[in-house]
Coordinates of C-alpha atoms in Angstrom, one line a residue:
T471 CA -2.6 34.8 -19.5
A472 CA -3.3 33.7 -23.2
S473 CA -2.4 30.0 -22.2
D474 CA -4.8 30.0 -19.6
S475 CA -7.3 31.2 -21.5
E476 CA -6.8 29.0 -24.3
S477 CA -6.8 26.0 -21.7
K478 CA -10.4 27.3 -20.5
S479 CA -11.7 27.1 -24.1
E480 CA -10.3 23.7 -24.6
F481 CA -11.9 22.3 -21.4
G482 CA -15.1 24.2 -22.5
G483 CA -15.1 26.6 -19.4
S484 CA -17.1 24.2 -17.4
S485 CA -16.5 21.6 -14.5
P486 CA -18.0 18.1 -13.9
V487 CA -21.3 18.1 -12.3
P488 CA -21.0 17.6 -8.5
T489 CA -21.9 14.4 -7.0
S490 CA -24.2 13.5 -4.4
D491 CA -24.6 10.7 -1.7
D492 CA -27.2 8.1 -2.4
T493 CA -28.4 7.6 1.1
P494 CA -30.5 4.1 1.2
E495 CA -34.2 4.8 1.6
V496 CA -34.3 2.9 4.9
L497 CA -31.8 5.2 6.6
N498 CA -33.7 8.5 4.9
R499 CA -36.9 7.2 6.7
A500 CA -35.6 6.3 10.0
L501 CA -33.5 9.6 10.3
S502 CA -36.2 12.0 8.7
N503 CA -36.9 13.8 12.1
L504 CA -33.3 14.7 12.6
S505 CA -31.4 17.9 11.4
S506 CA -29.0 17.5 8.4
R507 CA -26.2 17.8 10.6
W508 CA -27.2 14.8 13.0
K509 CA -28.7 12.8 10.0
N510 CA -25.2 12.8 8.3
W511 CA -23.6 11.6 11.8
W512 CA -25.7 8.6 12.0
V513 CA -25.4 7.8 8.2
R514 CA -21.4 8.1 8.5
G515 CA -21.5 6.3 11.7
I516 CA -23.7 3.2 10.3
L517 CA -21.8 3.0 7.4
T518 CA -18.6 3.3 9.1
L519 CA -19.3 0.3 11.7
A520 CA -20.3 -1.6 8.4
M521 CA -17.2 -0.9 6.7
I522 CA -14.9 -2.0 9.9
T523 CA -16.9 -5.2 10.0
F524 CA -16.0 -5.8 6.6
F525 CA -12.4 -5.0 7.3
F526 CA -12.5 -7.7 10.0
I527 CA -14.0 -10.2 7.8
I528 CA -11.6 -10.0 4.9
I529 CA -8.6 -9.9 7.7
Y530 CA -10.1 -13.3 8.8
L531 CA -10.3 -14.8 5.1
G532 CA -6.5 -14.4 4.8
P533 CA -3.8 -12.6 2.7
M534 CA -4.7 -13.9 -0.7
V535 CA -8.2 -12.5 0.0
L536 CA -6.6 -9.2 1.3
M537 CA -4.4 -8.5 -2.0
T538 CA -7.5 -9.5 -4.1
I539 CA -9.5 -6.4 -2.0
V540 CA -6.3 -4.3 -2.6
M541 CA -6.6 -5.0 -6.3
C542 CA -10.4 -4.2 -6.1
V543 CA -9.9 -1.0 -4.4
Q544 CA -7.0 0.3 -6.8
I545 CA -9.4 -0.4 -10.0
K546 CA -12.3 1.3 -8.4
C547 CA -10.0 4.6 -7.2
F548 CA -8.5 4.8 -10.8
H549 CA -12.2 4.4 -12.1
E550 CA -13.4 7.4 -10.1
I551 CA -10.4 9.6 -11.0
I552 CA -10.3 8.9 -14.8
T553 CA -14.0 9.5 -14.8
I554 CA -13.5 12.9 -13.6
G555 CA -11.2 13.5 -16.6
Y556 CA -13.4 11.7 -19.1
N557 CA -16.4 14.3 -18.1
V558 CA -14.3 17.0 -19.4
Y559 CA -13.1 15.0 -22.4
H560 CA -16.0 13.1 -23.6
S561 CA -17.7 16.2 -25.2
Y562 CA -14.7 16.6 -27.7
D563 CA -15.1 13.3 -29.8
L564 CA -11.5 12.3 -29.3
P565 CA -10.8 8.6 -29.6
W566 CA -9.2 6.1 -27.2
F567 CA -8.8 8.3 -23.9
R568 CA -10.8 5.7 -21.7
T569 CA -9.4 2.8 -23.6
L570 CA -5.8 4.0 -23.5
S571 CA -6.3 4.7 -19.8
W572 CA -7.5 1.3 -19.0
Y573 CA -4.6 -0.2 -21.3
F574 CA -2.1 1.7 -19.3
L575 CA -3.6 0.4 -16.1
L576 CA -3.2 -3.2 -17.2
C577 CA 0.4 -2.6 -18.3
V578 CA 1.3 -1.1 -15.3
N579 CA -0.3 -3.8 -13.0
Y580 CA 1.3 -6.5 -15.2
F581 CA 4.7 -5.0 -14.4
F582 CA 4.1 -4.4 -10.8
Y583 CA 2.5 -7.7 -10.0
G584 CA 5.0 -9.7 -12.2
E585 CA 8.0 -8.2 -10.2
T586 CA 6.1 -9.5 -7.0
V587 CA 5.5 -12.8 -8.2
T588 CA 9.1 -13.1 -9.3
D589 CA 10.3 -12.0 -5.8
Y590 CA 7.9 -13.7 -3.6
F591 CA 7.2 -17.3 -5.3
F592 CA 10.8 -17.5 -7.0
T593 CA 10.8 -21.3 -6.6
L594 CA 7.3 -21.8 -8.1
V595 CA 8.3 -19.6 -10.8
Q596 CA 11.5 -21.6 -11.5
R597 CA 9.6 -24.8 -11.5
E598 CA 7.2 -24.0 -14.2
E599 CA 8.7 -23.5 -17.6
P600 CA 6.0 -20.8 -18.9
L601 CA 6.4 -19.1 -15.8
R602 CA 10.2 -18.9 -16.0
I603 CA 10.3 -17.9 -19.5
L604 CA 7.8 -15.0 -18.5
S605 CA 9.9 -14.0 -15.6
K606 CA 13.0 -13.9 -17.6
Y607 CA 11.6 -11.7 -20.2
H608 CA 9.3 -9.8 -17.7
R609 CA 10.7 -6.4 -18.1
F610 CA 11.1 -6.6 -21.9
I611 CA 7.5 -7.7 -22.4
S612 CA 6.3 -4.9 -20.0
F613 CA 8.1 -2.2 -22.1
A614 CA 6.8 -3.7 -25.0
L615 CA 3.3 -3.2 -23.9
Y616 CA 3.7 0.1 -22.6
L617 CA 5.5 1.0 -26.1
T618 CA 2.2 -0.3 -27.9
G619 CA 0.0 1.9 -25.8
F620 CA 2.5 4.8 -26.3
C621 CA 2.4 4.5 -30.0
M622 CA -1.5 4.0 -30.1
F623 CA -1.6 7.3 -28.3
V624 CA 0.6 9.2 -30.8
L625 CA -1.7 7.7 -33.8
S626 CA -4.9 9.1 -31.9
L627 CA -3.8 12.8 -31.8
V628 CA -6.3 15.2 -33.3
K629 CA -5.4 18.2 -34.9
K630 CA -6.5 21.5 -32.7
H631 CA -6.8 19.2 -29.5
Y632 CA -3.2 18.5 -29.0
R633 CA -2.8 20.3 -25.9
L634 CA -6.1 18.8 -24.3
Q635 CA -5.1 15.1 -25.4
F636 CA -1.5 15.7 -23.5
Y637 CA -3.6 17.0 -20.6
M638 CA -5.3 13.6 -20.6
F639 CA -2.3 11.6 -21.0
G640 CA -0.4 13.4 -18.2
W641 CA -3.6 12.7 -16.0
T642 CA -3.5 9.1 -16.6
H643 CA 0.1 8.8 -15.8
V644 CA -0.1 10.9 -12.7
T645 CA -3.3 8.6 -11.7
L646 CA -0.9 5.3 -12.2
L647 CA 1.7 7.0 -10.2
I648 CA -0.5 7.8 -7.2
I649 CA -2.9 4.7 -7.2
V650 CA -1.1 1.7 -8.6
T651 CA 2.5 2.5 -7.4
Q652 CA 1.1 2.8 -3.8
S653 CA -1.4 0.1 -4.0
H654 CA 1.4 -2.1 -5.2
L655 CA 3.3 -0.9 -1.8
I656 CA 0.5 -2.0 0.2
I657 CA 1.1 -5.5 -0.8
H658 CA 4.7 -5.5 -0.2
N659 CA 3.9 -4.3 3.4
L660 CA 1.4 -7.4 3.8
F661 CA 4.2 -9.6 2.8
E662 CA 6.3 -8.3 5.6
G663 CA 3.6 -9.6 8.1
M664 CA 0.0 -8.8 8.4
I665 CA 0.7 -6.6 11.4
W666 CA 2.6 -4.0 8.8
F667 CA -0.7 -3.8 6.8
I668 CA -3.4 -4.0 9.6
V669 CA -1.6 -1.3 12.0
P670 CA -1.0 1.5 9.6
I671 CA -4.4 1.2 7.8
S672 CA -6.2 0.8 11.5
C673 CA -4.3 3.9 12.6
V674 CA -5.5 6.1 9.7
I675 CA -9.3 4.8 10.3
C676 CA -8.9 5.5 14.0
N677 CA -7.5 8.8 13.3
D678 CA -10.2 9.7 10.7
I679 CA -13.1 8.6 13.1
M680 CA -11.7 10.4 16.2
A681 CA -10.7 13.7 14.3
Y682 CA -14.4 13.8 13.1
M683 CA -15.6 13.2 16.7
F684 CA -13.6 15.7 18.3
G685 CA -14.3 18.1 15.6
F686 CA -18.1 17.4 15.6
F687 CA -18.3 18.0 19.4
F688 CA -15.7 20.4 20.2
G689 CA -14.6 21.8 16.9
R690 CA -14.3 25.6 16.9
T691 CA -11.2 26.9 15.2
P692 CA -10.7 26.0 11.3
L693 CA -7.5 24.2 10.6
I694 CA -7.1 24.6 6.7
K695 CA -9.0 26.5 4.0
L696 CA -9.0 23.6 1.6
S697 CA -11.3 21.6 4.2
P698 CA -13.5 24.4 6.1
K699 CA -15.0 21.3 8.3
K700 CA -11.5 20.3 9.6
T701 CA -10.6 21.9 13.1
W702 CA -7.7 22.0 15.1
E703 CA -9.3 20.5 17.8
G704 CA -10.4 17.5 15.9
F705 CA -6.7 17.5 14.7
I706 CA -5.3 17.4 18.0
G707 CA -7.5 15.2 19.6
G708 CA -7.4 12.8 16.6
F709 CA -3.5 12.7 17.2
F710 CA -3.5 11.6 20.8
S711 CA -6.2 9.0 20.1
T712 CA -4.3 7.6 17.4
V713 CA -1.0 7.2 19.2
L714 CA -2.9 5.5 22.3
F715 CA -4.7 3.2 19.9
G716 CA -1.7 2.3 17.9
L717 CA 0.1 1.2 21.4
L718 CA -2.8 -0.9 22.4
L719 CA -3.4 -2.3 19.1
S720 CA 0.4 -3.4 18.4
Y721 CA 0.5 -5.0 22.0
V722 CA -2.5 -7.4 21.3
M723 CA -1.3 -8.1 17.7
S724 CA 2.5 -8.7 18.6
G725 CA 1.4 -11.7 20.7
Y726 CA 0.3 -13.7 17.6
R727 CA 2.5 -15.5 15.0
C728 CA -0.4 -15.1 12.2
F729 CA 0.0 -11.3 12.5
T730 CA 3.9 -10.9 13.1
C731 CA 5.3 -13.6 10.6
P732 CA 6.0 -12.7 7.1
V733 CA 3.6 -14.0 4.4
E734 CA 5.6 -16.6 2.4
F735 CA 4.5 -19.2 -0.2
N736 CA 4.7 -23.0 0.8
N737 CA 6.0 -24.8 -2.2
D738 CA 5.0 -28.2 -0.6
T739 CA 1.4 -27.3 0.0
N740 CA 1.1 -24.5 -2.7
S741 CA -0.4 -22.0 -0.3
F742 CA 0.4 -19.0 1.9
T743 CA 1.9 -19.7 5.2
V744 CA 2.5 -17.2 8.2
D745 CA 4.2 -19.6 10.7
C746 CA 7.6 -18.7 12.0
E747 CA 9.6 -17.9 15.2
P748 CA 9.0 -14.3 16.2
S749 CA 11.9 -12.1 15.8
E750 CA 13.0 -9.7 18.6
L751 CA 10.7 -7.0 17.3
F752 CA 7.8 -9.0 18.6
Q753 CA 9.3 -10.3 21.9
L754 CA 8.6 -8.6 25.1
Q755 CA 11.4 -6.6 26.4
E756 CA 12.1 -4.5 29.5
Y757 CA 12.8 -0.9 29.1
N758 CA 13.8 1.7 31.8
I759 CA 11.3 4.7 32.4
P760 CA 13.0 8.1 32.1
V761 CA 13.5 9.3 35.9
V762 CA 11.4 12.4 35.1
L763 CA 8.4 10.0 34.6
Q764 CA 9.0 7.5 37.3
S765 CA 7.5 9.6 39.9
V766 CA 4.5 10.3 37.9
V767 CA 3.8 6.8 36.9
G768 CA 5.2 5.0 39.9
W769 CA 7.0 2.6 37.8
K770 CA 10.9 2.2 37.0
T771 CA 10.6 -0.1 34.0
V772 CA 8.0 -1.3 31.8
R773 CA 7.4 -4.5 29.8
M774 CA 6.6 -3.8 26.1
Y775 CA 7.1 -4.9 22.4
P776 CA 9.8 -3.0 20.2
F777 CA 7.1 -2.9 17.8
Q778 CA 5.0 -1.0 19.9
I779 CA 7.7 1.8 19.8
H780 CA 7.6 1.4 16.1
S781 CA 3.9 1.9 16.1
I782 CA 4.4 5.4 17.8
A783 CA 6.1 6.6 14.8
L784 CA 3.4 4.7 12.4
S785 CA 0.6 6.2 14.5
T786 CA 2.2 9.8 14.4
F787 CA 2.6 9.8 10.8
A788 CA -1.0 8.4 10.2
S789 CA -2.2 11.6 12.2
L790 CA 0.0 14.3 11.5
I791 CA 1.1 13.9 8.0
G792 CA -1.6 11.1 6.8
P793 CA -4.3 14.1 6.8
F794 CA -2.6 16.1 4.2
G795 CA -3.4 13.1 1.8
G796 CA -7.0 14.1 2.6
F797 CA -6.1 17.9 2.0
F798 CA -4.5 17.3 -1.4
A799 CA -7.6 15.4 -2.3
S800 CA -9.9 18.1 -1.2
G801 CA -7.9 20.7 -3.2
F802 CA -8.3 18.1 -6.4
K803 CA -12.0 18.0 -5.8
R804 CA -12.2 22.0 -5.5
A805 CA -10.3 22.4 -8.6
F806 CA -13.2 20.5 -10.2
K807 CA -16.0 21.8 -8.2
I808 CA -17.1 18.5 -6.9
K809 CA -18.1 17.3 -3.5
D810 CA -16.9 13.6 -3.7
F811 CA -15.0 11.5 -6.1
A812 CA -18.2 9.2 -6.5
N813 CA -21.4 8.4 -4.6
T814 CA -20.4 4.6 -3.9
I815 CA -20.8 4.7 0.0
P816 CA -23.6 7.2 1.4
G817 CA -22.2 9.7 3.8
H818 CA -18.6 9.0 2.6
G819 CA -18.5 9.6 -1.1
G820 CA -16.3 7.2 -3.1
I821 CA -13.6 4.9 -2.6
M822 CA -10.9 7.2 -3.3
D823 CA -12.6 9.6 -0.5
R824 CA -11.9 6.7 2.0
F825 CA -8.6 5.8 0.8
D826 CA -7.0 9.3 0.0
C827 CA -4.7 9.1 3.1
Q828 CA -4.2 5.1 3.0
Y829 CA -1.9 5.6 -0.1
L830 CA 0.2 8.0 1.5
M831 CA 0.3 5.9 4.6
A832 CA 1.5 2.7 2.5
T833 CA 4.2 4.6 0.9
F834 CA 5.7 5.7 4.4
V835 CA 5.3 2.3 5.8
N836 CA 7.3 0.8 2.7
V837 CA 9.9 3.4 3.3
Y838 CA 10.1 2.9 7.1
I839 CA 10.3 -0.8 6.6
A840 CA 13.4 -0.7 3.9
S841 CA 15.0 1.9 6.3
F842 CA 14.7 0.7 9.7
I843 CA 13.4 -2.8 9.6
R844 CA 14.1 -5.2 6.8
G845 CA 17.5 -7.1 6.4
P846 CA 19.0 -9.5 4.2
N847 CA 16.6 -12.5 3.7
P848 CA 18.7 -15.7 3.7
S849 CA 15.9 -17.9 2.2
K850 CA 15.5 -15.9 -1.0
L851 CA 19.5 -15.9 -1.4
I852 CA 19.3 -19.6 -0.9
Q853 CA 16.4 -19.9 -3.5
Q854 CA 18.5 -17.7 -6.1
F855 CA 21.6 -19.9 -5.3
L856 CA 20.1 -23.2 -6.1
T857 CA 19.2 -22.1 -9.6
L858 CA 22.6 -21.1 -10.5
R859 CA 24.9 -23.3 -12.7
P860 CA 27.0 -26.0 -10.7
D861 CA 30.2 -24.0 -11.7
Q862 CA 28.9 -20.8 -10.3
Q863 CA 27.4 -22.6 -7.3
L864 CA 31.1 -23.9 -6.6
H865 CA 32.6 -20.5 -7.1
I866 CA 30.1 -19.0 -4.7
F867 CA 30.9 -22.0 -2.2
N868 CA 34.5 -21.9 -2.2
T869 CA 34.4 -17.7 -1.8
L870 CA 32.1 -18.0 1.2
K871 CA 34.4 -20.8 2.7
A872 CA 37.4 -18.7 2.2
H873 CA 35.8 -15.7 3.8
L874 CA 34.5 -17.5 6.7
V875 CA 38.0 -19.1 7.6
D876 CA 39.5 -15.8 7.0
R877 CA 37.3 -14.0 9.7
G878 CA 37.9 -17.1 12.1
I879 CA 34.4 -18.3 12.0
L880 CA 35.1 -21.6 10.5
G881 CA 38.5 -21.6 12.3
R882 CA 41.2 -24.0 11.4
V883 CA 39.8 -26.9 8.8
K884 CA 40.4 -30.0 10.6
K885 CA 40.6 -33.2 8.6
R886 CA 36.9 -34.1 9.5
D887 CA 35.7 -30.8 8.4
S888 CA 37.7 -31.2 5.4
C889 CA 35.7 -34.5 4.6
V890 CA 32.5 -32.6 5.1
W891 CA 33.4 -29.6 2.6
K892 CA 34.6 -32.2 0.0
C893 CA 31.0 -33.9 0.5
V894 CA 29.4 -30.9 -0.2
R895 CA 31.5 -30.1 -3.1
F896 CA 30.9 -33.4 -4.5
T897 CA 27.1 -33.0 -4.0
L898 CA 27.3 -29.5 -6.0
L899 CA 29.2 -31.2 -8.7
Q900 CA 26.7 -34.0 -9.2
N901 CA 24.0 -31.4 -9.2

């Protein structure tokens, strides 16, 4: 169509130059006698082991380091996608594309991380006057920052290239939606307990590895045209391997409080704590095995953690739906005739090539927790209650008291109980 032709002419009718992996010279020499197929196998295997080792190290270093790594990965993924757009854009001498892209990244991160700090570090924010002011006007400041970038974009519009500039504006915002929003959800999952961070990510990694191995050795039937190397054998083998892996990993991690307890900020020590009394989700329970399976396994009951049941849902999503994040990325790369998003990791491509499924998984986990796991948080309610004015606290106190009495939870208020309530009321008034 005419619009397609105009679009092609604006983009110069060319695509970014395909990227290639920079395999270390040491590996090139060591694997020089192998065919390209087996050379790629060993390069991917060695680098995969290195990345898994690094993953274990950052888990050992704790939540703060994990959040920092998530932030770094987010920035690198954003850089890789924006660079593809810039390779199309830079030949037109149009101002401010990369500057505005990074500015919008800063604005969106300021908004999301500000919301997180206010939500999880409420007491700390209320204790420090500058933070309290920033928290109170956080959304207005965030909107003002975004509005500044919006006005800068309008002022940067150049005649004859309006359409291209709006393409790039949309490119930046879709990238922010995919990368920043979902990396923010990863951090929210982390605060629910490190097990909600580690198990989903590990399931995606396991599925990626096992699908590759099953496909490498047994793959015969192509799965999808977007990724010609993907096979049904790898897809099915990865599914069963991931479900089994998720059950085993969940069983091991559910026994440790450092993994199951929510990550909270301790105001006394000014540090993160992961110590709590494990919820029912992480306490061994006995389940009856269906009669059909009792003759097969020889057991009538089995003891397992309730979280293991949830892990089946997580690992199923990671192996059946998660790969579609990779297929989406493959289609994106094919649209621009590039092999990988970058050549950061030899044999694997860019950081985005490794995290294309992780972002989709993070969104699912966050929705899953909100739908089936999370309930009201008493500690957050108490923190907000204590920041209210005394008259507001008394109103809530009297309303709660009347409600509990009406429900019969407090029963008839005796004289001694009445004295207690009066003492509490007096304390609130004094405060």
